[in-house]
Short mmCIF file of C-alpha atoms in Angstrom, two decimals:
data_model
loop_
_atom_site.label_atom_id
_atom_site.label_comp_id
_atom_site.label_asym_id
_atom_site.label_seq_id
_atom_site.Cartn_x
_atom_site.Cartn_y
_atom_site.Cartn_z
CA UNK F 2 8.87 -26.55 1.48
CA UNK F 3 10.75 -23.44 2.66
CA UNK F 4 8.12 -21.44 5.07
CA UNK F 5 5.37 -22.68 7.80
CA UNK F 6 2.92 -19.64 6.63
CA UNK F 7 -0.83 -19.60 4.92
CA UNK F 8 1.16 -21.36 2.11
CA UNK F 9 3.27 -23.94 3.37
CA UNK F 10 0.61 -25.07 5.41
CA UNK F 11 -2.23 -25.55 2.44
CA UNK F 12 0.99 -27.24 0.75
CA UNK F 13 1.56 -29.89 3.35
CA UNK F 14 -2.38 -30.50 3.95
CA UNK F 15 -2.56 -31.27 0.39
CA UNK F 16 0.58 -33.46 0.57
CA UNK F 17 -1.01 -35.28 3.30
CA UNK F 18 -4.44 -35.67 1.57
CA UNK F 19 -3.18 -37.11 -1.12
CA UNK F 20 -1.19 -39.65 0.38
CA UNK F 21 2.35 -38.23 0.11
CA UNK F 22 4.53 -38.25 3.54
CA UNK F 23 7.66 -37.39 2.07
CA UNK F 24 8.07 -33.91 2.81
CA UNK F 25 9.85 -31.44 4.98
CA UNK F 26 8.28 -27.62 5.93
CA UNK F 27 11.40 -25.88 7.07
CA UNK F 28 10.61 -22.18 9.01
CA UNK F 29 13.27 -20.20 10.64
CA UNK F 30 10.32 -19.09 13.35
CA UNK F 31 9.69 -21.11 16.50
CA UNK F 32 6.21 -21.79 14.98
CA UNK F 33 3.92 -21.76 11.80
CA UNK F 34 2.06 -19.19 10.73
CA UNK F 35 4.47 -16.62 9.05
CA UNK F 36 2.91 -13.29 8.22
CA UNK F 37 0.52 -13.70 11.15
CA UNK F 38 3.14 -15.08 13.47
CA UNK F 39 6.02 -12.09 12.85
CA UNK F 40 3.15 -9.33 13.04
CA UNK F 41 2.50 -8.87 16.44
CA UNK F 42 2.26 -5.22 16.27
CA UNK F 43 -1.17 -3.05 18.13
CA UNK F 44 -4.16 -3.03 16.50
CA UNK F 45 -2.85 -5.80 13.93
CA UNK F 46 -5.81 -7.44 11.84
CA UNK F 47 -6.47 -8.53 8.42
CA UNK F 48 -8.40 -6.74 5.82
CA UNK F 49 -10.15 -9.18 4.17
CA UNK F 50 -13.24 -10.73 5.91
CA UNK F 51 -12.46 -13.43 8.00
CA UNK F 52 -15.00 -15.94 6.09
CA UNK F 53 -12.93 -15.57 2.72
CA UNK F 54 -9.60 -15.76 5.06
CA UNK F 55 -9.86 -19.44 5.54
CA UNK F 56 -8.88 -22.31 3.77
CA UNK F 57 -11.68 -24.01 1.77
CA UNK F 58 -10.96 -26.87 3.37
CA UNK F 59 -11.14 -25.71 6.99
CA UNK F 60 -13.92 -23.53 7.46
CA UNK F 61 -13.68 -21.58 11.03
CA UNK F 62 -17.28 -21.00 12.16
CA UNK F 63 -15.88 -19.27 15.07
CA UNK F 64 -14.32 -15.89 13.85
CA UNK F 65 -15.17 -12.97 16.40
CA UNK F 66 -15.55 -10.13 14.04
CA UNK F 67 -15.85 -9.88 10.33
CA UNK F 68 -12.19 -8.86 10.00
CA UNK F 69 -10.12 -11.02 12.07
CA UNK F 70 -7.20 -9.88 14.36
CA UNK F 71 -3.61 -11.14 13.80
CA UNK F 72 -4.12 -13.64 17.26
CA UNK F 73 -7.41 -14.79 16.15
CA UNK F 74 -5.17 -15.54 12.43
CA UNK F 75 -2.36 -16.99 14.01
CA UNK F 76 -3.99 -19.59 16.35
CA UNK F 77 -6.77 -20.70 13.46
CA UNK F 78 -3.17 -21.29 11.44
CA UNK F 79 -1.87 -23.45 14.18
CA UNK F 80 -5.15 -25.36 14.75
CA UNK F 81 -4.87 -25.87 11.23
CA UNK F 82 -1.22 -27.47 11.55
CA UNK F 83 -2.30 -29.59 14.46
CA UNK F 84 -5.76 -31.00 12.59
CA UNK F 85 -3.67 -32.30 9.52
CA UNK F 86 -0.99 -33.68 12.17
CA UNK F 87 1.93 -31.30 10.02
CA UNK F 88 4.20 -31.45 13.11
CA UNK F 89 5.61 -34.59 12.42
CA UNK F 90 6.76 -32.72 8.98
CA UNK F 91 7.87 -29.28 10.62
CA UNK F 92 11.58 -28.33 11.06
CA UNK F 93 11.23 -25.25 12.89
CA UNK F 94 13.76 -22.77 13.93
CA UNK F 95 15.45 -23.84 10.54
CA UNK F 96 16.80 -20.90 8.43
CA UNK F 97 17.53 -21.50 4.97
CA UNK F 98 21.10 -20.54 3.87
CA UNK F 99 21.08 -21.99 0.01
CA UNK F 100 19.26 -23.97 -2.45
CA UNK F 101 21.53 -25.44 -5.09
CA UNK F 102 20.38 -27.62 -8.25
CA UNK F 103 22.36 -30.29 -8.61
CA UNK F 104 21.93 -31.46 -12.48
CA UNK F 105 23.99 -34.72 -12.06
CA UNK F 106 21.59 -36.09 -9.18
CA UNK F 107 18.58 -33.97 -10.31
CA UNK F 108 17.92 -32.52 -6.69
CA UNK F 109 18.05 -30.00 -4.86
CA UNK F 110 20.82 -29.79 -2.11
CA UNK F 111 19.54 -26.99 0.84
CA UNK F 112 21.90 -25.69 3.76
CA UNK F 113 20.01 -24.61 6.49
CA UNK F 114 20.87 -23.26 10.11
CA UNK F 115 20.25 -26.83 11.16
CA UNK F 116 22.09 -29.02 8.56
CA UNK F 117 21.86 -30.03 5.06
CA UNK F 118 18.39 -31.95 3.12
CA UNK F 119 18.22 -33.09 -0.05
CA UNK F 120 15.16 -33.15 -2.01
CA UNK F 121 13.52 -34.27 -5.59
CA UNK F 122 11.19 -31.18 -5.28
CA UNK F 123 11.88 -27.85 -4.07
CA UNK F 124 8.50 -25.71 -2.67
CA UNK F 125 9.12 -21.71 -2.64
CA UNK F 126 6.60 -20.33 0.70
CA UNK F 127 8.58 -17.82 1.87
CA UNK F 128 5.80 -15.46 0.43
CA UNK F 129 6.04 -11.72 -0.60
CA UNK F 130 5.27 -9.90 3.23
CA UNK F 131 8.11 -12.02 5.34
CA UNK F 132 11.07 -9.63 4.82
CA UNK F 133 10.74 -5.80 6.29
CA UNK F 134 12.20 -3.11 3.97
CA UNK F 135 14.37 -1.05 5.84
CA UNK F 136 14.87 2.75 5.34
CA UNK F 137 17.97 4.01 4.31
CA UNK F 138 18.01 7.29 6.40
CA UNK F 139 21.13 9.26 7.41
CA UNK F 140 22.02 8.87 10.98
CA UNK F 141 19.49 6.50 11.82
CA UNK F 142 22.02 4.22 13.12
CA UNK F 143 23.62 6.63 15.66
CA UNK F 144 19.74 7.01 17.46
CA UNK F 145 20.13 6.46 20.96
CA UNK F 146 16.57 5.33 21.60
CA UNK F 147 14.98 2.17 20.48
CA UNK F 148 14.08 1.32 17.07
CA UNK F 149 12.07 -1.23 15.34
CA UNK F 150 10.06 -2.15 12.32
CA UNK F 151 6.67 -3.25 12.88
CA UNK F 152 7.07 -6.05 11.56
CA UNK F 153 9.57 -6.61 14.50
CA UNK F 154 7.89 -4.92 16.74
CA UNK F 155 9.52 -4.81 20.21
CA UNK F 156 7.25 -5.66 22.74
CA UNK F 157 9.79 -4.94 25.59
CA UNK F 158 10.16 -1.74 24.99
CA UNK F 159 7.36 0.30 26.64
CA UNK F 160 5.84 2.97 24.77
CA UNK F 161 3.39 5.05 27.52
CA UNK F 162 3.94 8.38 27.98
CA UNK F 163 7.04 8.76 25.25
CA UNK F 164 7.25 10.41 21.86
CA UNK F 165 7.18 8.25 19.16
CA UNK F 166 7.87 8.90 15.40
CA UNK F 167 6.39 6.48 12.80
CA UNK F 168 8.10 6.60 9.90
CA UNK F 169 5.57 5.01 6.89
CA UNK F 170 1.47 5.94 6.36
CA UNK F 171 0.86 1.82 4.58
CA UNK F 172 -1.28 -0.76 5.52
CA UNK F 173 0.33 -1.42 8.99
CA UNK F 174 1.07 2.19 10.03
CA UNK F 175 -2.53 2.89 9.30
CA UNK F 176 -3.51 0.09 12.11
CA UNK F 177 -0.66 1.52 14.41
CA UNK F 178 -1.13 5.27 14.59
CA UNK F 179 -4.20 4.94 16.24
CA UNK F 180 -3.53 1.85 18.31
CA UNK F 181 -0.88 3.51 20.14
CA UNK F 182 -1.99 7.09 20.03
CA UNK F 183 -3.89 7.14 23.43
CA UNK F 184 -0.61 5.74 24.84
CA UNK F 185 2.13 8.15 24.05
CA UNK F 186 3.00 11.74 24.73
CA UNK F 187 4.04 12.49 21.24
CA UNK F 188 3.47 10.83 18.01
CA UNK F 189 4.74 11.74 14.92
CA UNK F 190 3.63 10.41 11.42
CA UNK F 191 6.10 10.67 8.70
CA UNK F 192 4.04 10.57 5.42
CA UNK F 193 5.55 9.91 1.99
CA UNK F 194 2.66 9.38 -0.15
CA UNK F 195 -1.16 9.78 1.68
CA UNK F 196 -3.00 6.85 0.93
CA UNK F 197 -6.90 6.16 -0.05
CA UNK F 198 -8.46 5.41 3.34
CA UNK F 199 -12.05 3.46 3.19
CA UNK F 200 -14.81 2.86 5.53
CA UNK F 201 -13.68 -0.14 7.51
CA UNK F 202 -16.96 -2.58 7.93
CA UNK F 203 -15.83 -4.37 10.87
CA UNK F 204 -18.57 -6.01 13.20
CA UNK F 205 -18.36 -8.28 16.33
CA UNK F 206 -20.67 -11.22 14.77
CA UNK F 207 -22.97 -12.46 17.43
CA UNK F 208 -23.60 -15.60 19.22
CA UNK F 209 -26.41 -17.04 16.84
CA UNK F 210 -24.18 -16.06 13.67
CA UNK F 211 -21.26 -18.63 15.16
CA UNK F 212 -23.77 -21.07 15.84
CA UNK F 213 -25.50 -20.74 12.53
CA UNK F 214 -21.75 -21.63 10.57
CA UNK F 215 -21.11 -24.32 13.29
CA UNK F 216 -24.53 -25.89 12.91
CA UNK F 217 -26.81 -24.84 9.99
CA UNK F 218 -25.55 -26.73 6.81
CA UNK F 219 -24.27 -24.85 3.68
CA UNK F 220 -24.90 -21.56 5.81
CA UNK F 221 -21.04 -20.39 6.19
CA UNK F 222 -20.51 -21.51 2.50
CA UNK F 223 -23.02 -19.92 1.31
CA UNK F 224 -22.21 -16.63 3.10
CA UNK F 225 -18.42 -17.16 2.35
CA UNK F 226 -19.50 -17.68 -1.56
CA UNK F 227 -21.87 -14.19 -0.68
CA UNK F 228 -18.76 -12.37 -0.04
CA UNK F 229 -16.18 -14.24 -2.57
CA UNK F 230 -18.12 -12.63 -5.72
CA UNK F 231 -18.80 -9.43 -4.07
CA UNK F 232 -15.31 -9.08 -3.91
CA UNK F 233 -14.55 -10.58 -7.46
CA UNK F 234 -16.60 -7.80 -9.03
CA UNK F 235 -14.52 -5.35 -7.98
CA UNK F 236 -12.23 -6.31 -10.27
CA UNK F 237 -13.68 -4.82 -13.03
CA UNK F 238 -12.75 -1.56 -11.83
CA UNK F 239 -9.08 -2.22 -11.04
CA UNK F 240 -8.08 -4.34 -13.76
CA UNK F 241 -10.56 -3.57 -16.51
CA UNK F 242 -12.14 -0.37 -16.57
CA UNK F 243 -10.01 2.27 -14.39
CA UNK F 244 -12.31 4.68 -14.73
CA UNK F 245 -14.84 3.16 -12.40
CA UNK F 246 -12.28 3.56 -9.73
CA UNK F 247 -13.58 7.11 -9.66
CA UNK F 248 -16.74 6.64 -7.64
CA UNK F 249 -14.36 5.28 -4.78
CA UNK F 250 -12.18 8.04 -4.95
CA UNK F 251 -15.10 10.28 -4.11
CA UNK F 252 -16.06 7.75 -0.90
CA UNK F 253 -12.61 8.23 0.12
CA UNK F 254 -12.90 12.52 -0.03
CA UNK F 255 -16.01 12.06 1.94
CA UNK F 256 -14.52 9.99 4.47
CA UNK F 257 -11.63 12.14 4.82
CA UNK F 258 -14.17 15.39 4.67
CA UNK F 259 -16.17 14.05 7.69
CA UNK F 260 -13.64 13.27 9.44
CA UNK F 261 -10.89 15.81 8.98
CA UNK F 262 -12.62 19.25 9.84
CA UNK F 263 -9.27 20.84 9.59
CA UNK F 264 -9.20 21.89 5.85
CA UNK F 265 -5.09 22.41 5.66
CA UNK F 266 -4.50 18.69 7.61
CA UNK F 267 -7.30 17.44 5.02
CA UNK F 268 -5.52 18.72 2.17
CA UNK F 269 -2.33 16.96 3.06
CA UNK F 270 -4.02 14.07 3.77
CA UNK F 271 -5.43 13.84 0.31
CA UNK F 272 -4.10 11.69 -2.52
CA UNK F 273 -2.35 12.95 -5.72
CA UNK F 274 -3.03 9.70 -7.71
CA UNK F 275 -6.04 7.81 -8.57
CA UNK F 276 -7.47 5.47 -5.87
CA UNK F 277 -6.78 1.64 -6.61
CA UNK F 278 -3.60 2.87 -7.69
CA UNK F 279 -1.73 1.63 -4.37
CA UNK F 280 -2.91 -0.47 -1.92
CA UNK F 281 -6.69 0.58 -0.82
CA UNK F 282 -6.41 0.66 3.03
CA UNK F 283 -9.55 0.25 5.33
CA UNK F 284 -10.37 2.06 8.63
CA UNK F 285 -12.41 4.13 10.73
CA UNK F 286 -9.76 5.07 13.42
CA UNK F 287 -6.83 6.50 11.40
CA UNK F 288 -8.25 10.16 10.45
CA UNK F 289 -9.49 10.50 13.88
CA UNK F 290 -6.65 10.25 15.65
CA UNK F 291 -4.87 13.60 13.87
CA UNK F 292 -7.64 15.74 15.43
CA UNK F 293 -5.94 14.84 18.89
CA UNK F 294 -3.51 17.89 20.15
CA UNK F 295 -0.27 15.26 20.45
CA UNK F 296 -0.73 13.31 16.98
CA UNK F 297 1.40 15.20 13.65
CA UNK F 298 1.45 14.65 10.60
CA UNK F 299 4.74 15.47 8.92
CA UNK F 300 5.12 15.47 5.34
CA UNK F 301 8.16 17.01 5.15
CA UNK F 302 10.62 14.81 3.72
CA UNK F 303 13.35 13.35 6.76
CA UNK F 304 16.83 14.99 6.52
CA UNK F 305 18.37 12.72 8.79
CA UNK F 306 18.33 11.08 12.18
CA UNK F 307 20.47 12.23 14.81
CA UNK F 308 20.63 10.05 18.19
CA UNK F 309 17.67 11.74 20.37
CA UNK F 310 15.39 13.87 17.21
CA UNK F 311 14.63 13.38 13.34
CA UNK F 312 14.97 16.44 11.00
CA UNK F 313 13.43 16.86 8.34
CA UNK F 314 14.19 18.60 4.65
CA UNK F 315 12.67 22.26 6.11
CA UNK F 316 15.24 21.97 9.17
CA UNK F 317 12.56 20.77 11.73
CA UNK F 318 13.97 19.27 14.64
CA UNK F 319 11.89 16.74 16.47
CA UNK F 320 12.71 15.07 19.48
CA UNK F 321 11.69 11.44 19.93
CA UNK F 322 11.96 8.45 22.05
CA UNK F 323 11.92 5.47 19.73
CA UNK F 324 11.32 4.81 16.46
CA UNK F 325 8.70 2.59 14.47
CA UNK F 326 9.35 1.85 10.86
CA UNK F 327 6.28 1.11 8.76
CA UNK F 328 8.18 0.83 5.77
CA UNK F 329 6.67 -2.59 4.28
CA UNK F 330 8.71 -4.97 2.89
CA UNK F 331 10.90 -6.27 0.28
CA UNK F 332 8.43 -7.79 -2.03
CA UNK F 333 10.26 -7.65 -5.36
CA UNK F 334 14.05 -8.31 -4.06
CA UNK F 335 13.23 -10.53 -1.65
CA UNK F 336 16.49 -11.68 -0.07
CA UNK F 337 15.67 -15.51 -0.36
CA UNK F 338 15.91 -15.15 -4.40
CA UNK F 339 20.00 -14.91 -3.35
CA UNK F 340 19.71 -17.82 -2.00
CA UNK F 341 18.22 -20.18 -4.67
CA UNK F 342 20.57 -21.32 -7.15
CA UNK F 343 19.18 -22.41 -10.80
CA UNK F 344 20.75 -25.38 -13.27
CA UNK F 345 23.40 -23.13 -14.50
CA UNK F 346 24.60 -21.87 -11.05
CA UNK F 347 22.59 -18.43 -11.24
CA UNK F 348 20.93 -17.65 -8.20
CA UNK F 349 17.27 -16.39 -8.72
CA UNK F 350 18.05 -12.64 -8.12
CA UNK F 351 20.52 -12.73 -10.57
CA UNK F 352 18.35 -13.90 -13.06
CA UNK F 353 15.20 -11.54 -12.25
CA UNK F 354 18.10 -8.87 -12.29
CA UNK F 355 18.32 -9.60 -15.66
CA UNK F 356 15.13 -10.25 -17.15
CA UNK F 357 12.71 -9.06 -14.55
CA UNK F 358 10.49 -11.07 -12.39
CA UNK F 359 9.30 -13.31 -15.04
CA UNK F 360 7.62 -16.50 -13.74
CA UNK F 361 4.96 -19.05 -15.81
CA UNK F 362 1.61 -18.96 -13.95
CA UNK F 363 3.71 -17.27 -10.38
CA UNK F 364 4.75 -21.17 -10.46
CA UNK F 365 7.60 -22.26 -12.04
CA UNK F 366 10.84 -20.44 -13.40
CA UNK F 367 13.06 -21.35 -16.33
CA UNK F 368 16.25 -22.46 -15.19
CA UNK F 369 15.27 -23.91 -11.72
CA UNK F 370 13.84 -27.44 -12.34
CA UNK F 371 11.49 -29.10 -9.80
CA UNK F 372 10.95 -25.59 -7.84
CA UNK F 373 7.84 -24.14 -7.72
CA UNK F 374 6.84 -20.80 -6.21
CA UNK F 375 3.51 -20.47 -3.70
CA UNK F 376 3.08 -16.53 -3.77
CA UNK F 377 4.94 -16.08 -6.63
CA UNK F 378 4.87 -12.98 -9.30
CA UNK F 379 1.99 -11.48 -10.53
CA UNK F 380 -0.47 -13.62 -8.05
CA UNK F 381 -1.15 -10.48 -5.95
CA UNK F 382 -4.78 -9.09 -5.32
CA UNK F 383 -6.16 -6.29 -4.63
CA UNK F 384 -9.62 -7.09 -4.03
CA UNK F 385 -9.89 -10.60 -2.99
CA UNK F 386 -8.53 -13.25 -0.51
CA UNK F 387 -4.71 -14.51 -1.68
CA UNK F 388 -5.50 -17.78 0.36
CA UNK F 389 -7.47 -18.33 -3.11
CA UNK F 390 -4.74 -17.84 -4.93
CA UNK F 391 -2.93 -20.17 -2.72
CA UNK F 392 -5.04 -23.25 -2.82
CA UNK F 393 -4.82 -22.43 -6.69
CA UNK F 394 -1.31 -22.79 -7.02
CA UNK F 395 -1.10 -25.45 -4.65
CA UNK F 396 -3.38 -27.67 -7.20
CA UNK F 397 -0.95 -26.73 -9.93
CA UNK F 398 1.81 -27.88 -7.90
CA UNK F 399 0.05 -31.23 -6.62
CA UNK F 400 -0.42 -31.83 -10.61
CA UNK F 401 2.98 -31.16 -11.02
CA UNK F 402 4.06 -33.69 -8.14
CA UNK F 403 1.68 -36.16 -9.21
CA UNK F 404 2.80 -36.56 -12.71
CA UNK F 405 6.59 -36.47 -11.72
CA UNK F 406 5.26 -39.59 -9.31
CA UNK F 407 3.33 -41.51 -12.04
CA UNK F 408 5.77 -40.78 -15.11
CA UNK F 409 8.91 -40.96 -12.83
CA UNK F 410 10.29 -37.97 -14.01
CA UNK F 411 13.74 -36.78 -13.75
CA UNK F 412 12.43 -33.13 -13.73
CA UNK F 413 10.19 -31.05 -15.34
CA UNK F 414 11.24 -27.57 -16.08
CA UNK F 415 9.03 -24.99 -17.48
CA UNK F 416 10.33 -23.74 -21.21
CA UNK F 417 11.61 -20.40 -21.26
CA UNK F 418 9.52 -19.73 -24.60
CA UNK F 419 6.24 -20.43 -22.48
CA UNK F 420 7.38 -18.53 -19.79
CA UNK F 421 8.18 -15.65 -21.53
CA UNK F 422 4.44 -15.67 -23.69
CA UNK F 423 3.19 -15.40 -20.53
CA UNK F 424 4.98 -12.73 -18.98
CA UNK F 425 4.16 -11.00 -22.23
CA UNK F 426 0.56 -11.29 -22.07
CA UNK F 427 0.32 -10.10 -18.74
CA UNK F 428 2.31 -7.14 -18.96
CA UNK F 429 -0.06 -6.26 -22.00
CA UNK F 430 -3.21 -6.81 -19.71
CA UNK F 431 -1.61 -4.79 -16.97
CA UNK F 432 -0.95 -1.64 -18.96
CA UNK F 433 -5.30 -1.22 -18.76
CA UNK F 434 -4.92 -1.57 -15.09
CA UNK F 435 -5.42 0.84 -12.48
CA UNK F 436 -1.88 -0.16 -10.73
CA UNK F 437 -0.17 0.79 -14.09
CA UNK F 438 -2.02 4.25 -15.32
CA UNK F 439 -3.35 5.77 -11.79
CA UNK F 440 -0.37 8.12 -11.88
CA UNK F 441 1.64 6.38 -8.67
CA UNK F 442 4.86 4.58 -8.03
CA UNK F 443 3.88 2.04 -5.74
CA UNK F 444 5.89 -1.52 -4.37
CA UNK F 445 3.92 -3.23 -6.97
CA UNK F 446 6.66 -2.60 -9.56
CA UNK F 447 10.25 -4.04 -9.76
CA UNK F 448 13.42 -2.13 -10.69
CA UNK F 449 12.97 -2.62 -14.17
CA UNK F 450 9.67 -0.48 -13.60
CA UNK F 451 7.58 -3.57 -14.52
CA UNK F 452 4.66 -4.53 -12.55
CA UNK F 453 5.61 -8.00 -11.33
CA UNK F 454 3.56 -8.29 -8.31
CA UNK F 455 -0.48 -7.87 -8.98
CA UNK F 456 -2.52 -10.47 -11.45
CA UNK F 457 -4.85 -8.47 -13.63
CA UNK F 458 -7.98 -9.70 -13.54
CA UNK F 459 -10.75 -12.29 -12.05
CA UNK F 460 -9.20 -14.64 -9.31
CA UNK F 461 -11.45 -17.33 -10.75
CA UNK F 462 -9.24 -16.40 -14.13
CA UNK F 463 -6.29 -17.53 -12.28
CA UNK F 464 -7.83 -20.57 -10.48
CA UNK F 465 -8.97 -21.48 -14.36
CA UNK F 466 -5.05 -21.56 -15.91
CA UNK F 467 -4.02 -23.60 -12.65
CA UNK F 468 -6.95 -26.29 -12.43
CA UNK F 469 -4.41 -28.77 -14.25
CA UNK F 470 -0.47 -29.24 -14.66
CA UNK F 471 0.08 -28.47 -18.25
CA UNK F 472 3.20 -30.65 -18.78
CA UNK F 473 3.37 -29.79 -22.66
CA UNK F 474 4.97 -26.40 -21.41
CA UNK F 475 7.54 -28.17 -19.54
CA UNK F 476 10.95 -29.75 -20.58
CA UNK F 477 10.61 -33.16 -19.30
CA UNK F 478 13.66 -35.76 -18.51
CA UNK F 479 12.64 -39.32 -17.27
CA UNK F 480 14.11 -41.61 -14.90
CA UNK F 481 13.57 -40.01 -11.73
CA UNK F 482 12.07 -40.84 -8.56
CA UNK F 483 9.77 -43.72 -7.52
#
């Protein structure tokens, strides 16, 4: 299993529930935890509620708040690890170089930073958030002061009293801004697009509430079940029926009305597309802190970076201290697809160059036998908890491991004909969605313009098609392992 995050983990728990010790979770970090272990950044937190971000199978009755913050993520992933005794399986500070096929030997031959493994089975966790997207700025090599994604976020370098640009206005810069805003002198915000901003409904959950999901049967499940379909159903809206996105985009204006007095700093703080359309981002701090006298908003596009300012398109010089890039990350062309290597020598990238991201089920690929993806295409949400998406695909791929066990297969390898019915089907339901007619170019869509990263629809609808290992859309050769 390549990566220790949310989905390596529910990979080797499974593994180890049903009996099967003979795996390997290779990380390049010095722990598990991925996502939550690299993003250390201020004011980092999830936004999903912290009873539907949990596994099903390890319920936390203690969360703090009802969104979690990245520590309170990080050690509930470890505790996790530690429960299921997944040390003993854990090659950590292992970076993976290259995963070959090797048809003769049907396996799968991996270079790492710490040697070579072979394997029958080869499990894809790297996920979609692991690798920051960089901005290719002029000059931004030549700055003198210190710069870092946040994702990478130097905590070394101390940022009271100095003037700090952030270059990105996404999920993380939205936590970020105001985090650090009471710290610094100056603080620049370089916006792109302006996102849709929500209400945040974040609560510290008292004493008797813990005590209740520690003690009081079926009470957490039943709240986490509470909040599971009041999620589902907004679905509807972004997959189904667009138009009922509208409703939110009036929240949004209100939010942004209260909270932005300032009519010409409201209006370039508002949206051109329709909400849903990116990535809906929750908070109650991030307006606020442009009504203080140090916090800009720029939205001016950036010229180029010189070693002590940033200029932007209109010949605005602004001088600066460091540099934090809230750019996201590579979700599409992620690096590791260079570095997986199918049965006729193709590495993955080379292949989604040529076809797109096309994947059966965000599972299993044509061309790469015994691989399966956790976090794979079109398994992205926008309104529900991807750790249910995980534990889906991670039944898919037990079913898949189980019947190479009991049939001792050679390999199973998904046919290119089912693969490509599928990929067909969902780009026809993702035309109706909101991601594909709100009017917005967004990181949901690859470079052939395809969107590749979102499933349209129910998350139950996806848990349905993965329930069991459909072998009938597999090649199959036998006489593998034991």
């Amino acid at each position: 299993m390549i990566g220790g995050g949310l989905a390596g983990i529910a990979a080797a728990v499974r593994f180890r529930r049903e009996g099967w010790d003979d795996f390997l979770v290779l990380d390049r970090g010095a722990e598990v935890g991925g996502t939550w272990r690299d993003n250390t950044y201020p004011g980092a937190a999830c936004d999903v509620p912290s009873h539907l971000y949990s596994y099903s199978f390890a319920l936390n009755p203690g969360w703090s708040r009802s969104f979690s913050p990245q520590p309170e993520i990080q050690e509930y992933i470890t505790r996790v690890a530690r429960r299921y005794r997944i040390g003993d399986r854990q090659v950590l500070g292992c970076e993976v170089l290259s995963a070959r096929w090797v048809e003769g030997d049907a396996v799968w031959e991996v270079e790492t930073t710490r040697g070579r493994f072979v394997a029958d089975v080869l499990v894809g966790a790297f996920g979609a958030l692991c690798e920051p997207s960089l901005p290719d700025i002029p000059g931004i090599r030549r700055f003198a002061g210190k710069v870092f994604h946040s994702a990478r976020w130097d905590h070394d370098s101390d940022l009271d009293g100095r003037r700090v640009a952030v270059i990105g206005t996404g999920a993380s810069a939205i936590q970020i801004v105001p985090a650090i805003a009471p710290r610094v002198a100056e603080l620049h915000v370089y916006q792109r697009t302006a996102p849709w901003v929500l209400p945040r409904l974040d609560r510290r959950y008292s004493a008797f509430e813990r005590l209740a999901c520690r003690y009081v049967p079926f009470y957490q499940r039943l709240m986490r079940g509470g909040i599971y379909w009041a999620h589902e159903a907004q679905a509807i809206a972004l997959a189904k029926k667009p138009g009922l996105m509208r409703p939110v985009g009036l929240l949004a204006r209100a939010k942004l009305r209260r909270e932005v007095p300032d009519p010409v700093l409201r209006r370039r703080l508002t949206p051109d597309y329709r909400a849903g359309c990116k990535r809906l981002l929750l908070s109650n701090t991030y307006y606020p802190a442009f009504r203080e006298e140090h916090v800009t908003l720029v939205t001016e596009g950036i010229a180029e970076v010189r070693e002590k300012s940033v200029v932007t398109t209109d010949g605005t010089v602004r001088d600066v201290d460091a540099l934090v890039l809230a750019t996201g990350f590579q979700v599409t062309d992620s690096p590791m697809y260079r570095r997986l290597f199918g049965r006729d020598g193709r590495s993955l990238g080379e292949v989604f160059d040529t076809v797109g991201r096309q994947c059966y089920k965000g599972t299993a690929i044509a061309n790469f036998p015994n691989m399966f993806l956790l976090v794979g295409p079109n398994t992205g949400l926008g309104h529900n908890s991807m750790i249910f998406m995980i534990e889906s695909q991670v039944n898919y791929l037990a079913g898949a491991v189980a019947a190479i066990k009991r049939g001792r297969l050679r390999s199973v390898e998904v046919r290119a004909s089912a693969q490509e019915d599928f990929s067909r089907l969902l780009q026809q339901r993702l035309s109706r969605t909101v991601w594909n007619v709100g009017g917005c170019a967004s990181w949901y869509l690859d470079k052939h313009g395809a969107n590749t990263t979102m499933w349209p629809g129910f998350s139950y609808g996806f848990r349905r098609i993965t329930r069991k290992f459909d072998i009938g859309a597999y090649h199959v050769s036998t006489g593998g392992p034991q």
